[in-house]
CSV table of C-alpha atoms and ligand atoms in Angstrom, one decimal:
chain,number,residue,atom,x,y,z
A,21,MET,CA,-48.3,27.1,-30.4
A,22,GLU,CA,-51.5,28.1,-28.6
A,23,LYS,CA,-54.2,30.6,-29.0
A,24,ILE,CA,-56.9,32.0,-26.8
A,25,ILE,CA,-60.6,31.8,-27.9
A,26,VAL,CA,-63.1,34.1,-26.3
A,27,ASN,CA,-66.9,33.9,-27.0
A,28,GLY,CA,-68.0,37.4,-26.0
A,29,GLY,CA,-71.0,38.7,-24.2
A,30,TYR,CA,-71.0,36.6,-21.1
A,31,LYS,CA,-71.3,38.6,-17.8
A,32,LEU,CA,-68.6,38.4,-15.2
A,33,ASN,CA,-69.5,37.8,-11.5
A,34,GLY,CA,-67.7,36.5,-8.5
A,35,THR,CA,-64.3,36.9,-6.9
A,36,VAL,CA,-60.8,36.8,-8.5
A,37,ARG,CA,-57.6,36.6,-6.5
A,38,VAL,CA,-54.6,38.6,-7.6
A,39,ASN,CA,-51.0,37.2,-7.5
A,40,GLY,CA,-47.7,38.7,-6.5
A,41,ALA,CA,-46.5,41.6,-8.5
A,42,LYS,CA,-44.7,40.7,-11.7
A,43,ASN,CA,-42.7,43.9,-11.8
A,44,SER,CA,-41.6,43.4,-8.2
A,45,ALA,CA,-40.8,39.7,-8.7
A,46,VAL,CA,-38.5,40.4,-11.7
A,47,ALA,CA,-36.4,42.8,-9.5
A,48,LEU,CA,-36.5,40.8,-6.2
A,49,LEU,CA,-35.1,37.6,-7.9
A,50,PRO,CA,-31.9,39.3,-9.2
A,51,ALA,CA,-31.7,41.3,-5.9
A,52,SER,CA,-31.5,38.1,-3.9
A,53,ILE,CA,-28.0,37.3,-5.2
A,54,LEU,CA,-26.6,40.3,-3.2
A,55,ALA,CA,-27.0,38.2,0.0
A,56,ASN,CA,-24.5,35.8,1.3
A,57,SER,CA,-27.1,33.2,2.5
A,58,THR,CA,-30.5,32.0,1.4
A,59,VAL,CA,-33.2,34.5,0.5
A,60,THR,CA,-36.8,33.2,0.3
A,61,ILE,CA,-39.3,35.1,-1.7
A,62,GLU,CA,-42.9,34.2,-1.1
A,63,GLY,CA,-46.0,34.8,-3.2
A,64,LEU,CA,-44.3,34.8,-6.6
A,65,PRO,CA,-46.6,34.7,-9.6
A,66,SER,CA,-46.4,31.6,-11.8
A,67,ILE,CA,-45.5,33.4,-15.1
A,68,SER,CA,-42.9,32.8,-17.7
A,69,ASP,CA,-40.8,35.9,-16.7
A,70,VAL,CA,-40.3,34.3,-13.3
A,71,ASP,CA,-39.3,31.0,-14.9
A,72,THR,CA,-36.8,32.7,-17.1
A,73,LEU,CA,-35.2,34.6,-14.2
A,74,GLN,CA,-35.1,31.3,-12.2
A,75,SER,CA,-33.2,29.7,-15.0
A,76,ILE,CA,-30.8,32.6,-15.3
A,77,LEU,CA,-30.2,32.4,-11.5
A,78,GLU,CA,-29.4,28.7,-11.9
A,79,ASP,CA,-27.1,29.4,-14.9
A,80,ILE,CA,-24.9,31.6,-12.6
A,81,GLY,CA,-24.7,29.0,-9.9
A,82,ALA,CA,-27.6,29.8,-7.5
A,83,LYS,CA,-29.4,26.9,-5.9
A,84,VAL,CA,-33.1,27.6,-6.3
A,85,THR,CA,-35.7,25.5,-4.5
A,86,LYS,CA,-39.4,25.7,-4.8
A,87,GLY,CA,-41.4,25.9,-1.6
A,88,ALA,CA,-44.9,26.2,-0.3
A,89,ASP,CA,-46.8,29.6,-0.8
A,90,ALA,CA,-45.4,30.1,-4.3
A,91,ALA,CA,-42.0,30.6,-2.8
A,92,LEU,CA,-38.5,30.3,-4.2
A,93,ALA,CA,-35.5,29.9,-1.9
A,94,ILE,CA,-32.4,31.3,-3.6
A,95,ASP,CA,-29.1,30.1,-2.1
A,96,PRO,CA,-26.4,32.4,-3.6
A,97,ALA,CA,-23.4,30.7,-2.0
A,98,GLU,CA,-22.0,29.4,-5.2
A,99,ILE,CA,-22.9,32.2,-7.6
A,100,GLU,CA,-20.1,33.3,-10.0
A,101,SER,CA,-19.8,36.4,-12.0
A,102,ILE,CA,-20.0,34.7,-15.4
A,103,PRO,CA,-21.2,36.6,-18.5
A,104,LEU,CA,-24.9,36.4,-19.2
A,105,PRO,CA,-25.2,36.1,-23.0
A,106,ASN,CA,-28.2,37.2,-25.1
A,107,GLY,CA,-30.5,34.1,-25.2
A,108,LYS,CA,-32.5,34.2,-22.0
A,109,VAL,CA,-31.6,37.8,-21.2
A,110,LYS,CA,-33.4,38.9,-24.4
A,111,LYS,CA,-36.7,37.3,-23.3
A,112,LEU,CA,-37.5,40.0,-20.8
A,113,ARG,CA,-36.6,43.6,-20.0
A,114,ALA,CA,-36.0,43.0,-16.3
A,115,SER,CA,-32.9,40.8,-16.9
A,116,TYR,CA,-31.1,44.2,-16.7
A,117,TYR,CA,-31.4,44.0,-13.0
A,118,PHE,CA,-28.6,41.5,-13.1
A,119,MET,CA,-26.4,44.4,-14.1
A,120,GLY,CA,-26.9,46.3,-10.8
A,121,ALA,CA,-27.0,43.1,-8.8
A,122,MET,CA,-23.8,41.5,-10.3
A,123,LEU,CA,-22.0,44.8,-10.2
A,124,GLY,CA,-23.0,45.3,-6.5
A,125,LYS,CA,-21.9,41.8,-5.6
A,126,PHE,CA,-18.8,41.3,-7.7
A,127,ASN,CA,-17.8,44.7,-8.9
A,128,LYS,CA,-18.2,43.4,-12.4
A,129,ALA,CA,-20.9,42.2,-14.8
A,130,ALA,CA,-21.2,41.2,-18.4
A,131,ILE,CA,-24.7,41.0,-19.8
A,132,GLY,CA,-26.5,41.1,-23.1
A,133,LEU,CA,-28.8,44.1,-23.6
A,134,PRO,CA,-32.3,43.3,-22.4
A,135,GLY,CA,-35.4,42.5,-24.5
A,136,GLY,CA,-39.0,42.8,-23.4
A,137,CYS,CA,-42.2,44.3,-24.9
A,138,PHE,CA,-41.7,46.6,-27.9
A,139,LEU,CA,-43.2,49.9,-26.7
A,140,GLY,CA,-41.1,52.2,-28.8
A,141,PRO,CA,-37.5,53.2,-27.8
A,142,ARG,CA,-36.5,52.0,-24.3
A,143,PRO,CA,-33.1,53.4,-23.6
A,144,ILE,CA,-31.1,52.5,-20.5
A,145,ASP,CA,-28.9,55.6,-20.4
A,146,GLN,CA,-30.0,56.5,-16.8
A,147,HIS,CA,-29.0,53.1,-15.5
A,148,ILE,CA,-25.5,53.6,-17.1
A,149,LYS,CA,-25.3,57.1,-15.8
A,150,GLY,CA,-25.9,55.7,-12.3
A,151,PHE,CA,-23.4,52.9,-12.6
A,152,GLU,CA,-20.8,55.3,-13.9
A,153,ALA,CA,-21.4,57.7,-11.1
A,154,LEU,CA,-20.8,54.9,-8.6
A,155,GLY,CA,-17.4,54.4,-10.3
A,156,ALA,CA,-18.0,51.6,-12.8
A,157,GLN,CA,-16.5,51.6,-16.3
A,158,VAL,CA,-19.2,50.7,-18.8
A,159,ARG,CA,-18.5,49.3,-22.3
A,160,ASN,CA,-21.1,48.5,-24.8
A,161,GLU,CA,-19.7,45.9,-27.2
A,162,LYS,CA,-21.7,43.9,-29.8
A,163,GLY,CA,-25.0,44.1,-28.0
A,164,ALA,CA,-23.6,43.4,-24.5
A,165,LEU,CA,-22.7,45.6,-21.6
A,166,TYR,CA,-19.4,45.1,-19.7
A,167,LEU,CA,-19.4,46.8,-16.3
A,168,GLU,CA,-16.4,46.9,-14.0
A,169,ALA,CA,-15.3,48.8,-10.9
A,170,GLU,CA,-12.3,48.5,-8.5
A,171,GLN,CA,-14.6,49.6,-5.7
A,172,LEU,CA,-18.0,51.1,-6.0
A,173,VAL,CA,-18.3,54.4,-4.1
A,174,GLY,CA,-21.5,56.1,-3.2
A,175,ALA,CA,-22.5,59.2,-5.2
A,176,ARG,CA,-25.3,61.7,-5.7
A,177,ILE,CA,-27.2,60.8,-8.8
A,178,TYR,CA,-29.9,62.9,-10.4
A,179,LEU,CA,-32.1,61.0,-12.8
A,180,ASP,CA,-32.9,63.1,-15.9
A,181,VAL,CA,-35.9,60.8,-16.6
A,182,VAL,CA,-38.0,59.3,-13.8
A,183,SER,CA,-37.3,55.6,-14.4
A,184,VAL,CA,-38.4,52.6,-12.4
A,185,GLY,CA,-35.7,50.4,-13.8
A,186,ALA,CA,-32.8,52.9,-13.3
A,187,THR,CA,-34.0,53.6,-9.7
A,188,ILE,CA,-34.0,49.9,-8.8
A,189,ASN,CA,-30.8,49.1,-10.7
A,190,ILE,CA,-28.9,51.9,-9.0
A,191,MET,CA,-30.2,50.8,-5.6
A,192,LEU,CA,-28.9,47.3,-6.3
A,193,ALA,CA,-25.5,48.5,-7.3
A,194,ALA,CA,-25.3,51.0,-4.3
A,195,VAL,CA,-26.3,48.9,-1.3
A,196,LYS,CA,-22.8,47.5,-0.9
A,197,ALA,CA,-20.9,50.5,-2.2
A,198,LYS,CA,-18.6,52.5,0.1
A,199,GLY,CA,-20.4,55.5,1.6
A,200,GLN,CA,-23.6,57.2,0.8
A,201,THR,CA,-25.6,57.2,-2.5
A,202,ILE,CA,-28.4,59.7,-3.0
A,203,ILE,CA,-30.8,59.1,-5.9
A,204,GLU,CA,-32.6,62.3,-6.8
A,205,ASN,CA,-35.7,62.4,-9.0
A,206,ALA,CA,-36.2,58.7,-8.2
A,207,ALA,CA,-39.3,56.8,-9.3
A,208,LYS,CA,-41.9,56.2,-6.6
A,209,GLU,CA,-43.7,53.0,-7.8
A,210,PRO,CA,-44.8,50.5,-5.1
A,211,GLU,CA,-42.4,48.0,-6.6
A,212,ILE,CA,-39.5,50.2,-5.7
A,213,ILE,CA,-40.6,50.2,-2.1
A,214,ASP,CA,-40.9,46.4,-2.3
A,215,VAL,CA,-37.4,46.0,-3.5
A,216,ALA,CA,-36.1,48.4,-0.8
A,217,THR,CA,-38.0,46.4,1.8
A,218,LEU,CA,-36.3,43.2,0.7
A,219,LEU,CA,-32.9,44.8,0.6
A,220,THR,CA,-33.5,46.3,4.1
A,221,ASN,CA,-34.5,42.9,5.4
A,222,MET,CA,-31.2,41.7,4.0
A,223,GLY,CA,-29.4,44.3,6.1
A,224,ALA,CA,-29.2,47.2,3.6
A,225,LYS,CA,-29.6,50.8,4.8
A,226,ILE,CA,-32.1,52.6,2.6
A,227,LYS,CA,-34.2,55.6,3.4
A,228,GLY,CA,-36.9,57.4,1.3
A,229,ALA,CA,-38.0,54.6,-1.1
A,230,GLY,CA,-41.4,55.7,-2.4
A,231,THR,CA,-40.3,59.3,-2.4
A,232,ASP,CA,-38.3,61.1,-5.1
A,233,ILE,CA,-35.1,61.1,-3.0
A,234,ILE,CA,-33.6,57.8,-1.9
A,235,ARG,CA,-30.6,57.7,0.4
A,236,ILE,CA,-28.5,54.5,0.7
A,237,ASP,CA,-25.7,54.0,3.1
A,238,GLY,CA,-23.5,51.2,1.8
A,239,VAL,CA,-22.9,48.1,4.0
A,240,ALA,CA,-20.2,45.5,3.7
A,241,GLU,CA,-22.4,42.4,3.9
A,242,LEU,CA,-26.0,41.4,3.2
A,243,HIS,CA,-27.6,38.3,4.6
A,244,GLY,CA,-30.5,36.0,3.8
A,245,CYS,CA,-34.1,36.6,4.8
A,246,SER,CA,-37.7,35.9,3.9
A,247,HIS,CA,-39.8,38.3,2.0
A,248,THR,CA,-43.5,38.3,0.8
A,249,ILE,CA,-44.0,40.1,-2.4
A,250,ILE,CA,-46.7,42.8,-2.8
A,251,PRO,CA,-49.9,42.1,-4.8
A,252,ASP,CA,-49.8,42.9,-8.5
A,253,ARG,CA,-51.5,46.3,-9.0
A,254,ILE,CA,-51.5,45.9,-12.8
A,255,GLU,CA,-53.1,42.5,-12.6
A,256,ALA,CA,-55.7,43.8,-10.2
A,257,GLY,CA,-56.3,46.8,-12.4
A,258,THR,CA,-56.7,44.6,-15.5
A,259,TYR,CA,-59.5,42.6,-13.7
A,260,ALA,CA,-61.1,45.9,-12.5
A,261,ILE,CA,-61.2,47.1,-16.1
A,262,ALA,CA,-62.6,43.8,-17.3
A,263,ALA,CA,-65.2,44.0,-14.6
A,264,ALA,CA,-66.1,47.5,-15.6
A,265,ALA,CA,-66.4,46.4,-19.2
A,266,GLN,CA,-68.3,43.2,-18.8
A,267,GLY,CA,-69.1,42.6,-15.2
A,268,GLU,CA,-72.1,42.8,-13.0
A,269,GLU,CA,-70.4,42.4,-9.6
A,270,VAL,CA,-66.8,41.4,-9.4
A,271,THR,CA,-64.6,41.4,-6.3
A,272,ILE,CA,-60.9,41.6,-6.7
A,273,ASP,CA,-59.1,40.1,-3.7
A,274,ASN,CA,-55.5,40.6,-2.5
A,275,VAL,CA,-55.3,44.2,-3.6
A,276,ILE,CA,-53.7,47.3,-2.0
A,277,PRO,CA,-56.4,49.8,-3.1
A,278,GLU,CA,-54.1,52.8,-2.5
A,279,HIS,CA,-51.9,51.4,-5.3
A,280,LEU,CA,-54.8,51.8,-7.8
A,281,GLU,CA,-56.1,55.2,-6.8
A,282,SER,CA,-55.7,56.8,-10.3
A,283,LEU,CA,-57.5,53.9,-12.0
A,284,LEU,CA,-60.3,53.7,-9.4
A,285,ALA,CA,-60.9,57.5,-9.8
A,286,LYS,CA,-61.3,57.2,-13.6
A,287,LEU,CA,-63.6,54.2,-13.2
A,288,ARG,CA,-65.8,56.2,-10.8
A,289,GLU,CA,-65.7,59.2,-13.2
A,290,MET,CA,-67.1,57.0,-16.0
A,291,GLY,CA,-69.9,55.6,-13.9
A,292,VAL,CA,-68.6,52.5,-12.2
A,293,GLU,CA,-69.4,51.9,-8.6
A,294,ILE,CA,-66.3,50.9,-6.6
A,295,GLU,CA,-66.4,49.6,-3.1
A,296,GLN,CA,-63.0,49.5,-1.3
A,297,LYS,CA,-62.0,47.4,1.7
A,298,ASP,CA,-58.6,46.8,3.2
A,299,GLU,CA,-57.5,44.2,0.7
A,300,GLN,CA,-60.4,44.0,-1.7
A,301,ILE,CA,-62.3,46.1,-4.3
A,302,THR,CA,-65.7,45.4,-5.6
A,303,VAL,CA,-66.6,46.7,-9.1
A,304,ARG,CA,-70.2,47.3,-10.2
A,305,PRO,CA,-70.6,49.1,-13.5
A,306,LYS,CA,-73.7,51.1,-14.4
A,307,LYS,CA,-75.5,50.2,-17.6
A,308,LYS,CA,-74.3,53.4,-19.4
A,309,LEU,CA,-70.7,54.5,-19.0
A,310,SER,CA,-69.4,57.9,-20.1
A,311,ALA,CA,-66.2,58.8,-21.9
A,312,VAL,CA,-63.2,59.9,-19.8
A,313,ASN,CA,-59.7,61.2,-20.7
A,314,ILE,CA,-56.6,59.6,-19.3
A,315,LYS,CA,-53.0,60.6,-19.4
A,316,THR,CA,-50.4,58.1,-18.3
A,317,LEU,CA,-47.9,59.5,-15.8
A,318,VAL,CA,-45.3,58.2,-13.3
A,319,HIS,CA,-46.7,56.8,-10.1
A,320,PRO,CA,-49.1,57.8,-8.5
A,321,GLY,CA,-50.4,59.0,-11.9
A,322,PHE,CA,-52.4,56.7,-14.3
A,323,PRO,CA,-50.1,53.7,-15.0
A,324,THR,CA,-49.0,53.2,-18.6
A,325,ASP,CA,-49.4,49.4,-18.1
A,326,LEU,CA,-53.1,49.9,-17.8
A,327,GLN,CA,-53.5,52.2,-20.7
A,328,GLN,CA,-54.0,49.4,-23.2
A,329,PRO,CA,-56.6,47.4,-21.3
A,330,PHE,CA,-58.4,50.7,-20.4
A,331,THR,CA,-58.6,51.6,-24.1
A,332,ALA,CA,-60.6,48.4,-24.8
A,333,LEU,CA,-63.1,49.5,-22.1
A,334,LEU,CA,-63.4,53.0,-23.6
A,335,THR,CA,-64.9,51.5,-26.8
A,336,LYS,CA,-68.1,50.9,-24.6
A,337,THR,CA,-68.4,54.5,-23.2
A,338,LYS,CA,-70.5,57.2,-24.7
A,339,GLY,CA,-68.5,60.1,-26.3
A,340,THR,CA,-64.9,60.5,-27.3
A,341,SER,CA,-62.2,59.7,-24.8
A,342,ILE,CA,-58.6,60.9,-25.3
A,343,VAL,CA,-55.9,58.5,-24.2
A,344,THR,CA,-52.4,60.1,-23.9
A,345,ASP,CA,-49.4,58.0,-23.1
A,346,THR,CA,-46.6,60.3,-21.9
A,347,ILE,CA,-44.3,57.3,-20.8
A,348,TYR,CA,-44.2,55.2,-23.9
A,349,GLN,CA,-45.4,57.4,-26.8
A,350,ALA,CA,-45.7,54.4,-29.2
A,351,ARG,CA,-47.6,52.1,-26.9
A,352,PHE,CA,-50.5,51.8,-29.4
A,353,LYS,CA,-49.9,48.5,-31.1
A,354,HIS,CA,-53.2,47.2,-29.7
A,355,ILE,CA,-55.1,49.9,-31.5
A,356,ASP,CA,-54.8,48.3,-35.0
A,357,GLU,CA,-56.1,45.1,-33.5
A,358,LEU,CA,-59.0,46.8,-31.7
A,359,ARG,CA,-59.9,48.4,-35.0
A,360,ARG,CA,-60.1,44.9,-36.6
A,361,MET,CA,-62.8,44.3,-34.0
A,362,ASN,CA,-64.7,47.4,-35.1
A,363,ALA,CA,-63.4,49.9,-32.6
A,364,ALA,CA,-63.5,53.6,-33.8
A,365,ILE,CA,-60.0,54.9,-32.7
A,366,LYS,CA,-57.8,57.5,-34.3
A,367,VAL,CA,-54.2,57.9,-33.2
A,368,GLU,CA,-52.4,61.3,-33.4
A,369,GLY,CA,-48.9,61.5,-31.9
A,370,ASN,CA,-49.0,60.0,-28.5
A,371,SER,CA,-52.8,60.3,-28.2
A,372,ALA,CA,-55.6,58.0,-29.2
A,373,PHE,CA,-59.1,59.2,-29.7
A,374,VAL,CA,-61.6,56.5,-28.9
A,375,THR,CA,-65.2,57.1,-29.9
A,376,GLY,CA,-68.1,55.1,-28.5
A,377,PRO,CA,-70.1,53.3,-27.8
A,378,VAL,CA,-69.5,50.7,-30.5
A,379,GLN,CA,-70.4,47.1,-30.5
A,380,LEU,CA,-67.0,45.2,-30.9
A,381,GLU,CA,-67.1,42.2,-33.2
A,382,GLY,CA,-65.1,39.0,-32.7
A,383,ALA,CA,-62.1,38.7,-35.0
A,384,HIS,CA,-58.7,37.1,-35.3
A,385,VAL,CA,-56.2,39.4,-33.5
A,386,LYS,CA,-52.6,39.3,-32.4
A,387,ALA,CA,-51.2,40.2,-29.0
A,388,THR,CA,-48.0,42.2,-29.9
A,389,ASP,CA,-47.0,42.7,-26.3
A,390,LEU,CA,-48.1,41.8,-22.7
A,391,ARG,CA,-50.7,44.5,-22.0
A,392,ALA,CA,-51.9,44.6,-25.6
A,393,GLY,CA,-52.8,41.0,-25.0
A,394,ALA,CA,-54.8,41.9,-21.9
A,395,ALA,CA,-56.5,44.6,-23.9
A,396,LEU,CA,-57.5,42.1,-26.6
A,397,ILE,CA,-58.9,39.6,-24.0
A,398,ILE,CA,-61.0,42.4,-22.6
A,399,ALA,CA,-62.2,43.4,-26.1
A,400,GLY,CA,-63.0,39.7,-26.7
A,401,LEU,CA,-65.1,39.6,-23.5
A,402,ILE,CA,-67.2,42.6,-24.8
A,403,ALA,CA,-67.4,41.6,-28.4
A,404,LYS,CA,-70.2,39.9,-30.3
A,405,GLY,CA,-69.1,36.5,-31.4
A,406,ARG,CA,-65.8,34.7,-31.3
A,407,THR,CA,-62.4,36.3,-30.9
A,408,GLU,CA,-59.2,34.3,-31.6
A,409,ILE,CA,-56.0,35.8,-30.0
A,410,THR,CA,-52.6,34.6,-31.1
A,411,GLY,CA,-49.2,35.8,-29.7
A,412,ILE,CA,-50.4,34.6,-26.2
A,413,GLU,CA,-46.8,33.9,-25.1
A,414,HIS,CA,-46.7,37.7,-24.4
A,415,ILE,CA,-49.7,37.4,-22.1
A,416,GLU,CA,-48.2,34.4,-20.2
A,417,ARG,CA,-45.1,36.4,-19.4
A,418,GLY,CA,-47.1,38.5,-17.0
A,419,TYR,CA,-50.5,37.1,-16.1
A,420,GLU,CA,-50.9,33.9,-14.1
A,421,ASN,CA,-53.8,31.7,-15.3
A,422,MET,CA,-55.7,34.5,-16.9
A,423,THR,CA,-58.0,32.3,-18.9
A,424,GLU,CA,-58.8,30.1,-15.9
A,425,LYS,CA,-59.5,33.2,-13.7
A,426,LEU,CA,-61.8,34.7,-16.2
A,427,SER,CA,-63.6,31.4,-16.8
A,428,GLN,CA,-64.3,31.2,-13.1
A,429,LEU,CA,-65.9,34.6,-13.3
A,430,GLY,CA,-68.2,33.4,-16.0
A,431,ALA,CA,-66.4,34.2,-19.2
A,432,SER,CA,-66.4,31.8,-22.1
A,433,ILE,CA,-62.6,31.7,-22.7
A,434,ARG,CA,-60.1,28.9,-23.3
A,435,LYS,CA,-56.7,28.1,-24.6
A,436,GLU,CA,-56.4,25.8,-27.6
A,437,LYS,CA,-53.6,24.4,-29.7
A,438,VAL,CA,-53.3,26.0,-33.1
A,439,ALA,CA,-53.8,23.2,-35.6
A,440,GLU,CA,-51.2,22.8,-38.3
A,441,ALA,CA,-53.8,23.5,-40.9
A,442,ASP,CA,-54.8,26.8,-39.3
A,443,MET,CA,-51.3,28.2,-39.0
A,444,LYS,CA,-51.4,30.0,-42.3
A,445,ARG,CA,-54.8,31.6,-41.7
A,446,LEU,CA,-53.7,32.8,-38.2
A,447,ASP,CA,-50.2,33.8,-39.5
A,448,VAL,CA,-48.3,31.9,-36.8
A,449,LYS,CA,-45.2,29.8,-37.2
B,30,EPU,N1,-36.1,55.9,-19.9
B,30,EPU,C1,-35.0,56.6,-20.4
B,30,EPU,N2,-33.8,56.2,-20.0
B,30,EPU,C2,-33.6,55.2,-19.1
B,30,EPU,C3,-34.7,54.5,-18.6
B,30,EPU,C4,-35.9,54.9,-19.0
B,30,EPU,O1,-35.2,57.5,-21.2
B,30,EPU,O2,-32.4,54.9,-18.8
B,30,EPU,C5,-37.5,56.3,-20.3
B,30,EPU,C6,-38.2,55.1,-21.0
B,30,EPU,O3,-38.0,55.1,-22.4
B,30,EPU,C7,-39.7,55.5,-20.7
B,30,EPU,C8,-39.6,56.1,-19.3
B,30,EPU,O4,-38.2,56.5,-19.1
B,30,EPU,O5,-40.1,56.4,-21.6
B,30,EPU,C9,-40.0,55.2,-18.1
B,30,EPU,O6,-39.2,54.0,-18.2
B,30,EPU,P1,-38.9,53.1,-17.0
B,30,EPU,O7,-37.4,52.9,-16.9
B,30,EPU,O8,-39.6,53.6,-15.8
B,30,EPU,O9,-39.5,51.7,-17.4
B,30,EPU,P2,-38.9,50.3,-17.1
B,30,EPU,O10,-38.3,50.2,-15.8
B,30,EPU,O11,-38.2,49.8,-18.3
B,30,EPU,C10,-41.0,49.4,-15.9
B,30,EPU,C11,-42.0,48.3,-16.0
B,30,EPU,C12,-42.9,48.5,-17.2
B,30,EPU,C13,-43.6,49.8,-17.0
B,30,EPU,C14,-42.6,51.0,-16.8
B,30,EPU,C15,-43.3,52.3,-16.4
B,30,EPU,C16,-40.7,46.4,-15.3
B,30,EPU,C17,-39.9,45.2,-15.6
B,30,EPU,N3,-41.2,47.1,-16.3
B,30,EPU,O12,-40.3,49.4,-17.1
B,30,EPU,O13,-43.8,47.5,-17.2
B,30,EPU,O14,-44.4,50.1,-18.1
B,30,EPU,O15,-41.7,50.6,-15.7
B,30,EPU,O16,-44.0,52.2,-15.3
B,30,EPU,O17,-40.8,46.8,-14.1
B,30,EPU,C18,-45.3,45.9,-18.2
B,30,EPU,O18,-45.4,45.4,-17.0
B,30,EPU,O19,-46.1,45.7,-19.1
B,30,EPU,C19,-44.3,46.9,-18.4
B,30,EPU,C20,-43.9,47.3,-19.6
């Protein structure tokens, strides 16, 4: 059991490089099984979600080989459609992409319901609606889904809720279905384009990814290929927020700035100077930052995954900021922890009212989910004194070497084993 210790107040300077996108990686790996020969994915982040998916791929018979450039080569020749029980599947949300991928490949799948961060209710009714429209029978029995079809047949599917997961899962199931599938009201996140690009390189026929209507013409076979993953816009955004909170001049490298427009606009609005280049952004905050309101929306709106880190930054701004999460209305578990650090935040419904500036104080806090963890690290960077963060396994699901990267920028941050004698005080087992 480890914890992160941050001694706050040190200024950040220098360059930080962003890794491949977690939320692409976790879809690309299951997608690879649809091919009939080896798929190589380059630029994968070294995070525990990728390790878990690699292990699931191996469980179903894939031969997975690590290569240079953070690549994994997935040889699907001996994959079987065996049931995927709870255990590993419950470790992350994205294990649900094996539903679409297995169904697309074998016309059947049996898989435990997914886990992932607790952000309030996270139904998968739209995924099921899509699978059923393609002709699958779907049974939910004792916490597992059983999907089966004689032959998947393309269909017109309107998503009642704009969902990243349902859009990708339906694409995975539809690429080898007979005839044309049209997904209406599809999600438009960059990760969807990345998955569509991989599938297209494998021989799939997909048009419109990145718009709200995606057309897929089913093909009989998909083949191996190589694919380089897009940079992680949420990791990049997290460092941009950290830089706005505690930086002097920080350059974030390996970024597609267009993927971060909503965040960059808000940072500028609060008084942060942002310089954009093709693959880099440089962040220079002014001494005094002003309060701004944010409302999370589907892409290209402000991403819910940056709402929690952004809230930590808002404790430094002058005035009251309103943070409204329209995607996950209960994504506020970090707020209790920020309050332990002296933040003045009130929650009403799906809005948080953050009043500042306040000087955060170091405390013992718990990361309850991935982005809450990132928020607490940022709060620790700003705070006076020492912050101890437990629950760091959540952070390691999605950020590669976060403590090392921040140390290189000048933060005083490290990981440490929790001593036996300290377990009770920190309430860890
Ligand atoms: N929803 C439904 N029914 C469905 C699917 C979704 O009602 O069948 C609702 C959800 O409850 C939510 C909204 O639709 O209110 C959006 O959910 P979506 O399906 O888009 O989310 P997801 O695919 O489960 C991905 C990311 C999340 C990110 C969301 C929104 C992955 C593995 N996860 O989740 O990332 O917050 O999209 O952008 O791609 C994170 O990285 O920390 C994270 C939680």
